[in-house]
Tab-separated table of C-alpha atoms in Angstrom:
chain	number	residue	atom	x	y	z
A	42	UNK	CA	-33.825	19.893	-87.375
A	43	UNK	CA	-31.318	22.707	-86.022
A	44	UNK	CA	-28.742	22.824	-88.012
A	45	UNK	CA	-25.789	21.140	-85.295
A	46	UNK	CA	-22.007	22.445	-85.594
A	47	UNK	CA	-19.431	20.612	-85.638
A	48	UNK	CA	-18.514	21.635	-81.692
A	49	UNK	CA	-22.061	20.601	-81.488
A	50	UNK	CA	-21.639	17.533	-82.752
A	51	UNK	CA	-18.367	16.365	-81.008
A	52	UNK	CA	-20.162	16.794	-77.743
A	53	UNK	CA	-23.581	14.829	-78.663
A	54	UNK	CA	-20.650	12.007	-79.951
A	55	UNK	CA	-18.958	12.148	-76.028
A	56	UNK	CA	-22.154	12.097	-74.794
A	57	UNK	CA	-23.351	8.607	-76.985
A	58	UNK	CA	-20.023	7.019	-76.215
A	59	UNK	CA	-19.766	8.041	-72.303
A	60	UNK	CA	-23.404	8.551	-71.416
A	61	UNK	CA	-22.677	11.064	-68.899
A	62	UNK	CA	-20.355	13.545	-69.088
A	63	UNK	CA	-19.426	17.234	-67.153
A	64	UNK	CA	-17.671	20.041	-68.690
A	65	UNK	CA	-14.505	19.021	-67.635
A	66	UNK	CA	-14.464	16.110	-69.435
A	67	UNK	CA	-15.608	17.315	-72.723
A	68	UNK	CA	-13.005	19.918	-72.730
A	69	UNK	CA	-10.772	17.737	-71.972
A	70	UNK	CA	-11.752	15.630	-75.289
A	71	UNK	CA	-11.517	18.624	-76.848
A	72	UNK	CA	-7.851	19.135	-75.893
A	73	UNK	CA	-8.720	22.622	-74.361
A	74	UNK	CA	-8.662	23.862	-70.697
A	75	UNK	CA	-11.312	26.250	-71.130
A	76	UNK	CA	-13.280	27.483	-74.334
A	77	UNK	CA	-16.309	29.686	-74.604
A	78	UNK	CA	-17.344	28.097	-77.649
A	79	UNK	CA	-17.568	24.505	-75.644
A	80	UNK	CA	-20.032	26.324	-73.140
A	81	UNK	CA	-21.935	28.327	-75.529
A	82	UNK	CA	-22.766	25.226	-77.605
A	83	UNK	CA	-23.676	23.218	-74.620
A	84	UNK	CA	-26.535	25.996	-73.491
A	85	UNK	CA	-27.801	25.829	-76.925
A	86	UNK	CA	-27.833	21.545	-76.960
A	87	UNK	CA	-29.643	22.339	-73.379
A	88	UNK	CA	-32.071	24.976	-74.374
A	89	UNK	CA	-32.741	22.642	-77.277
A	90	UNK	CA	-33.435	19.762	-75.578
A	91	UNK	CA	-30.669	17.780	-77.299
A	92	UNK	CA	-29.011	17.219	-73.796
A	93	UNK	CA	-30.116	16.863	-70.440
A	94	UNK	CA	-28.341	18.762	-67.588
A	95	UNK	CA	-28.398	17.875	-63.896
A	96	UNK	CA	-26.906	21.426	-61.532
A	97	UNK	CA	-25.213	20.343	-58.942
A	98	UNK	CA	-23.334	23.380	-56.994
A	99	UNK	CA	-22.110	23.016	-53.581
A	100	UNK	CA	-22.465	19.804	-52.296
A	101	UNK	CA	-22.259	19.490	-47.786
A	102	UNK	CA	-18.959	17.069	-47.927
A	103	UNK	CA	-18.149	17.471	-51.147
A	104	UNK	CA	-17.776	21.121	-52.572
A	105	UNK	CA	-19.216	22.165	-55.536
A	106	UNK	CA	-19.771	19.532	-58.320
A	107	UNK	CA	-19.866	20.299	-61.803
A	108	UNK	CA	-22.982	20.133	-63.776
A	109	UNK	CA	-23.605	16.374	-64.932
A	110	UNK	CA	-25.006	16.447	-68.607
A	111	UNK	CA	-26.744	13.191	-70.970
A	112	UNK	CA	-28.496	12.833	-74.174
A	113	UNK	CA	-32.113	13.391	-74.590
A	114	UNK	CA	-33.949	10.863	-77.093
A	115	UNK	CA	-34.359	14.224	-79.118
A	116	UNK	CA	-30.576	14.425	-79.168
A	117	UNK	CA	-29.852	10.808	-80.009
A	118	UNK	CA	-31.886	11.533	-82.631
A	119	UNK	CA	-29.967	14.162	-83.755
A	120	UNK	CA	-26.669	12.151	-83.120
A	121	UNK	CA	-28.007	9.160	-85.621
A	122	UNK	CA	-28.742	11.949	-88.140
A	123	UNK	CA	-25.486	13.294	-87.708
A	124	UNK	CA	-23.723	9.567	-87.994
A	125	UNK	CA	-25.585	7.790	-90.254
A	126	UNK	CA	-25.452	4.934	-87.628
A	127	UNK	CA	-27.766	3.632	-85.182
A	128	UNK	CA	-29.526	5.613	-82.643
A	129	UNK	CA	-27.296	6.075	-79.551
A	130	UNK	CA	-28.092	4.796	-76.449
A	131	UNK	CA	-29.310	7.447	-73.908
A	132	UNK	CA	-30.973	7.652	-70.613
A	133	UNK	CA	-34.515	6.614	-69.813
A	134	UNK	CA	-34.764	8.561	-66.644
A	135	UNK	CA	-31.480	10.075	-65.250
A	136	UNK	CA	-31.379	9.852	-61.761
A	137	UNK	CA	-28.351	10.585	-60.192
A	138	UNK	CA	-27.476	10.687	-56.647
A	139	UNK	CA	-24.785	13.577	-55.583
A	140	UNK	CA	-23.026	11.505	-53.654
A	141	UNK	CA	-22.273	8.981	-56.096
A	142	UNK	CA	-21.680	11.535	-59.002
A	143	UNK	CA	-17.468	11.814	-57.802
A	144	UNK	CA	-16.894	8.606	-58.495
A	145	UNK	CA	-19.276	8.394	-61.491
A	146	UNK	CA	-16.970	11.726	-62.903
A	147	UNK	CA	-13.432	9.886	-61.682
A	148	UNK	CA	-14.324	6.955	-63.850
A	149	UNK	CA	-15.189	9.271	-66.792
A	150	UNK	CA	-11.499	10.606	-66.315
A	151	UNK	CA	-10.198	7.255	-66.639
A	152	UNK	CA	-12.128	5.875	-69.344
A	153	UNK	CA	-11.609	9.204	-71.624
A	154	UNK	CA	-7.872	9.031	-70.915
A	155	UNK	CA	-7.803	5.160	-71.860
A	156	UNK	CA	-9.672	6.393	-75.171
A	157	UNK	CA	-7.326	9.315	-76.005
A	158	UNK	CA	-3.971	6.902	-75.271
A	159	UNK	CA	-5.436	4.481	-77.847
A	160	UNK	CA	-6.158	6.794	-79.907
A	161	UNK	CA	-2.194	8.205	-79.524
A	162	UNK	CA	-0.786	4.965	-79.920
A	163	UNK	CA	-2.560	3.247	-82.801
A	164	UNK	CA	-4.424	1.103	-80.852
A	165	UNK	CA	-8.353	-0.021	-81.762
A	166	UNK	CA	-10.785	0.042	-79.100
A	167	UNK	CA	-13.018	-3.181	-79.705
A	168	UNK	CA	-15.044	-3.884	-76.084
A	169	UNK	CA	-15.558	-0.420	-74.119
A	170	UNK	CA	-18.220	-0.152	-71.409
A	171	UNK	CA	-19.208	0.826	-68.194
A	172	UNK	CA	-21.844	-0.131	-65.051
A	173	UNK	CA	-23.935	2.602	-66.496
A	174	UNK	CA	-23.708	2.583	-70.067
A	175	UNK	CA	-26.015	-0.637	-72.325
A	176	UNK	CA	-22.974	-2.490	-72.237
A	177	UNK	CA	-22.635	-4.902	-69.936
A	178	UNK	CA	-19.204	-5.569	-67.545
A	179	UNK	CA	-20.521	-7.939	-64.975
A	180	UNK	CA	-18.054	-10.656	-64.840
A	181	UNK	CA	-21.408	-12.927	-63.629
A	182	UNK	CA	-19.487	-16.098	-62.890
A	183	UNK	CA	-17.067	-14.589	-60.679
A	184	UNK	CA	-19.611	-12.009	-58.983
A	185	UNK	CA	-17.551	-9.412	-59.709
A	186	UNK	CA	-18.759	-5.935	-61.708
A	187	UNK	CA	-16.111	-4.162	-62.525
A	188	UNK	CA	-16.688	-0.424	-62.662
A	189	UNK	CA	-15.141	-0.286	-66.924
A	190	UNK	CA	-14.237	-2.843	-69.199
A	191	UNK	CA	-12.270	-2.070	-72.304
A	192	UNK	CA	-9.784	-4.239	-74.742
A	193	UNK	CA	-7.375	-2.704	-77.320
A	194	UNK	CA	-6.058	-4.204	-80.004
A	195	UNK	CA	-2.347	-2.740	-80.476
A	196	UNK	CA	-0.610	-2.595	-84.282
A	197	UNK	CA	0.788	-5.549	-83.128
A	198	UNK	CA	-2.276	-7.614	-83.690
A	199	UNK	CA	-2.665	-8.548	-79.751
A	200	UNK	CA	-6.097	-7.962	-78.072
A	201	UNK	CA	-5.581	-6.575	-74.462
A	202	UNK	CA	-8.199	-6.518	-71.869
A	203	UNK	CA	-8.470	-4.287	-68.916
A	204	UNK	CA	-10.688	-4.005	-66.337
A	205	UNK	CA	-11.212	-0.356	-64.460
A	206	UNK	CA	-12.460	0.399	-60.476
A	207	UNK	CA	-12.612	4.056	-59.209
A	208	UNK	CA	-12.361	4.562	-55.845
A	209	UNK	CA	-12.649	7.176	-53.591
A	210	UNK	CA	-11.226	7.588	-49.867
A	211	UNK	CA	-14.814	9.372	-48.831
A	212	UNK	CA	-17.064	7.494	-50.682
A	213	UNK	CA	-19.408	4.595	-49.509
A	214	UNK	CA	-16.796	3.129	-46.257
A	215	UNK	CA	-13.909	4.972	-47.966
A	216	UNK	CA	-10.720	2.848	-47.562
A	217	UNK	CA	-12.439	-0.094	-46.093
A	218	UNK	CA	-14.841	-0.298	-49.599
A	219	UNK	CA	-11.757	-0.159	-51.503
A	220	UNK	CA	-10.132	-2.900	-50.119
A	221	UNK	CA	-13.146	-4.904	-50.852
A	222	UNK	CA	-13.344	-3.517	-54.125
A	223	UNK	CA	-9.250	-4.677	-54.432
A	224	UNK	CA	-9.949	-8.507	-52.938
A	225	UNK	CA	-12.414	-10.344	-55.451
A	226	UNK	CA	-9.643	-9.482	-57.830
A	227	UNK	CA	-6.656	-10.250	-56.309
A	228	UNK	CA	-8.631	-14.028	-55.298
A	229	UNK	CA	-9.564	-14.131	-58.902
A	230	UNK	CA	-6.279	-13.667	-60.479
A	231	UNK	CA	-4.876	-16.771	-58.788
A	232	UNK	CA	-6.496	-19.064	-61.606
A	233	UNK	CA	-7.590	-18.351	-64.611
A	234	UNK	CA	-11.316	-17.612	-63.544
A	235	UNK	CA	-11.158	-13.936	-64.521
A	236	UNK	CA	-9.453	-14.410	-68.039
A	237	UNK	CA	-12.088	-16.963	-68.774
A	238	UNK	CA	-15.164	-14.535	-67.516
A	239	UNK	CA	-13.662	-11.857	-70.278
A	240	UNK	CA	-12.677	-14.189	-73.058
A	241	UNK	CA	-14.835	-17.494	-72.896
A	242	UNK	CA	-13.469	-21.061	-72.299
A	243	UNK	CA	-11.280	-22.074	-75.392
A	244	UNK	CA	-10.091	-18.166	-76.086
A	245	UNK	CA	-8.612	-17.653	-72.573
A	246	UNK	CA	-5.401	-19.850	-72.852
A	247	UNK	CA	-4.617	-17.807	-76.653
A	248	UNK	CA	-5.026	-13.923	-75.222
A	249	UNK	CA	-3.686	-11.613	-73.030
A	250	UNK	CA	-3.819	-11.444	-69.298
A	251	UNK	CA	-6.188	-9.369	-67.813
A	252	UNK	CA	-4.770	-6.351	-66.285
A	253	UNK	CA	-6.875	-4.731	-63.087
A	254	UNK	CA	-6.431	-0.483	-63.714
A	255	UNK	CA	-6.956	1.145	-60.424
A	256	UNK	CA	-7.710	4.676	-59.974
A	257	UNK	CA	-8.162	6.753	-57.137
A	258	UNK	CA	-9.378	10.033	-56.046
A	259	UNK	CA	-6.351	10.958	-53.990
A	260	UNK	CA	-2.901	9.622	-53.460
A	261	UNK	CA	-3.643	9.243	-49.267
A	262	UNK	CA	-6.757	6.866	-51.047
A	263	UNK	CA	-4.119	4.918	-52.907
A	264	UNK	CA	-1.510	4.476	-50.639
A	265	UNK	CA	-4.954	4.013	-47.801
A	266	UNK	CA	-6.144	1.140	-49.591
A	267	UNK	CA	-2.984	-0.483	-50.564
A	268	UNK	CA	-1.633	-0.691	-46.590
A	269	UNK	CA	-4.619	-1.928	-46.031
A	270	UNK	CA	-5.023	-4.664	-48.041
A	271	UNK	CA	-1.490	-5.689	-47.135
A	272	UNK	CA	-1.853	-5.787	-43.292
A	273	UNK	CA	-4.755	-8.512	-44.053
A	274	UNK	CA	-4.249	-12.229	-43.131
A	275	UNK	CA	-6.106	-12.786	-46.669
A	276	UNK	CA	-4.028	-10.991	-48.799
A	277	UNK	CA	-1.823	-12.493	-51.342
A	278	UNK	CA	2.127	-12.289	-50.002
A	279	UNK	CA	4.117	-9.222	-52.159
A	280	UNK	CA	6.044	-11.500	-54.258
A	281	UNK	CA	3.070	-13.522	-55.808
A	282	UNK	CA	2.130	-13.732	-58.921
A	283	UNK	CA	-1.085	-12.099	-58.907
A	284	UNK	CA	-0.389	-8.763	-57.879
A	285	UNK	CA	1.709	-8.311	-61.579
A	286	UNK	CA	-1.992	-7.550	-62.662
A	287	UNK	CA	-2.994	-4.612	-61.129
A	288	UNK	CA	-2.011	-1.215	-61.832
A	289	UNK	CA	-2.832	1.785	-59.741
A	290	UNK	CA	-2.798	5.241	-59.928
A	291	UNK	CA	-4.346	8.826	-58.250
A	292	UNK	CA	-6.556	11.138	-60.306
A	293	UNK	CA	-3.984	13.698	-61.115
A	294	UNK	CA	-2.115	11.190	-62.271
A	295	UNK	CA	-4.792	9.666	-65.418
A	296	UNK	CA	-4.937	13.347	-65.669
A	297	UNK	CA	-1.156	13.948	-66.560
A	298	UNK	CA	-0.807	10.508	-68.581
A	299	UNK	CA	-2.405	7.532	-69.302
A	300	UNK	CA	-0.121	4.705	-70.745
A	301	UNK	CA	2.869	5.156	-68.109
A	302	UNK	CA	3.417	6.320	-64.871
A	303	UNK	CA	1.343	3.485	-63.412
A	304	UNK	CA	2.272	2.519	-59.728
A	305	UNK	CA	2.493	-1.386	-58.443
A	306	UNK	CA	1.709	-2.675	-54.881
A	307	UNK	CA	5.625	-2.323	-54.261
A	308	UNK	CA	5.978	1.728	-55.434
A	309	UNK	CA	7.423	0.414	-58.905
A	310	UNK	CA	6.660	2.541	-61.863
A	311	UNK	CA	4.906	0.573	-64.319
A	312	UNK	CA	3.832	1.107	-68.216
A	313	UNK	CA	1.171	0.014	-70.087
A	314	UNK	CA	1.826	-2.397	-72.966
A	315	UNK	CA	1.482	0.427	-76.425
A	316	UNK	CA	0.429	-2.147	-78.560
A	317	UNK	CA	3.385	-2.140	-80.646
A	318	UNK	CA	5.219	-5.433	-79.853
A	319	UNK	CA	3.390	-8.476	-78.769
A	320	UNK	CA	3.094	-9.393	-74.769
A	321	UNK	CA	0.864	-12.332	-74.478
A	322	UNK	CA	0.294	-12.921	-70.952
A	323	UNK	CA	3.070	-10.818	-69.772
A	324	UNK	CA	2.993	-8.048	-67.386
């Protein structure tokens, strides 16, 4: 086999954790804005068949997209090689719809920056998975499928479980589908239904709340959805309970920081729990 460098190898790892991934995203594991030696080793993975690559360019509606980019079974190969694990899970046939590939990439934004705040705050990532990935998030007895699913466990010993949506304002009924995107949940979180889908029967009463991260592709889409959703005769009144679970923010914002910064259905700033003293069922 090729002999694989380590740049090499960091982005075959992205690509076994994330399943799909753009440039953007693996410089931004990376820690870089740009770097030639990210794109050089890339072509190479491509040219040796290591890695898949859909081109996008422009897109009617949506500009030009970024190159979407997966491992081949010759590059999960290479990946087990690499680390001496099991052979990663990779694509049997990638199709991909441009229209859908947005909110596929504003996901990956929010999933990587969950990942890189654990990391930053000592906190283990024990569940992690997406709609596309082998792990399943489909919360079956609630008919909900959340878009990510991830729980940390902080230093201080608690395991926290939260569930991810992207949304975008011009994708698929744009503010309408993210109001029904927002309302399963918020009906959910009046019992105890939705901790009991993550955790099982006896284990929801002993864990931490689930918390509902929302992330949009524009601050008009948050703010969109959100007056929306309150102008409903449905929706749950501002001062109940279950609106203490969800969390929203725009893309910039994941972008910019992760564990704070959060906004709540009132315009409060909200943090994330770090991990680092115990919360149990608090928001």
């Amino acid at each position: 086999m090729t002999e694989i460098l380590r740049i090499e190898s960091d982005i075959l790892e992205g690509l076994a954790r994330y399943r799909y991934l753009a440039l953007p995203h693996m410089l931004r594991l990376r820690g870089v804005k740009t770097d030639k030696e990210t794109r050089e080793a890339l072509r190479k993975l491509v040219l040796a068949k290591m890695v898949g690559e859909r081109q996008c360019g422009p897109v009617p509606g949506l500009g030009r997209l970024p190159s979407c980019y997966w491992l081949t079974a010759k590059g999960a190969d290479a990946f087990r090689e690499i680390s001496g694990g099991e052979k990663a899970p990779y694509p049997a046939a990638a199709a991909i719809s441009l229209r859908h590939l947005p909110h596929r990439y504003l996901l990956l934004h929010a999933m990587i920056g969950l990942d890189l705040w654990a990391r930053e705050t000592g906190q283990t990532v024990e569940r992690f998975g997406t709609y596309f990935t082998a792990t399943a998030t489909h919360l079956k007895k609630l008919g909900i499928k959340p878009d990510g699913l991830a729980v940390l466990r902080g230093l201080d010993g608690t395991a926290r479980p939260y569930l991810l949506e992207a949304s975008r304002g011009e994708y698929d009924g744009g503010v309408r589908h993210g109001m029904q995107t927002l309302m399963p949940y918020l009906a959910a979180f009046a019992g105890e239904g939705i901790d009991i889908a993550v955790w099982g029967d006896e284990a929801a009463c002993n864990m931490s709340a689930v918390r509902l991260l929302m992330v949009y592709d524009s601050e008009a889409s948050r703010e969109a959805v959100l007056t929306g959703i309150r102008k409903l005769p449905s929706s749950p009144a501002p001062d109940e309970g279950v609106w203490a679970r969800v969390f929203t923010k725009n893309q910039t914002q994941v972008l910019q920081s992760f564990g704070d910064g959060w906004i709540s259905h009132d315009g409060q700033n909200r943090a994330l729990p770090d991990g680092l003293g115990g919360d149990l069922g608090a928001f």
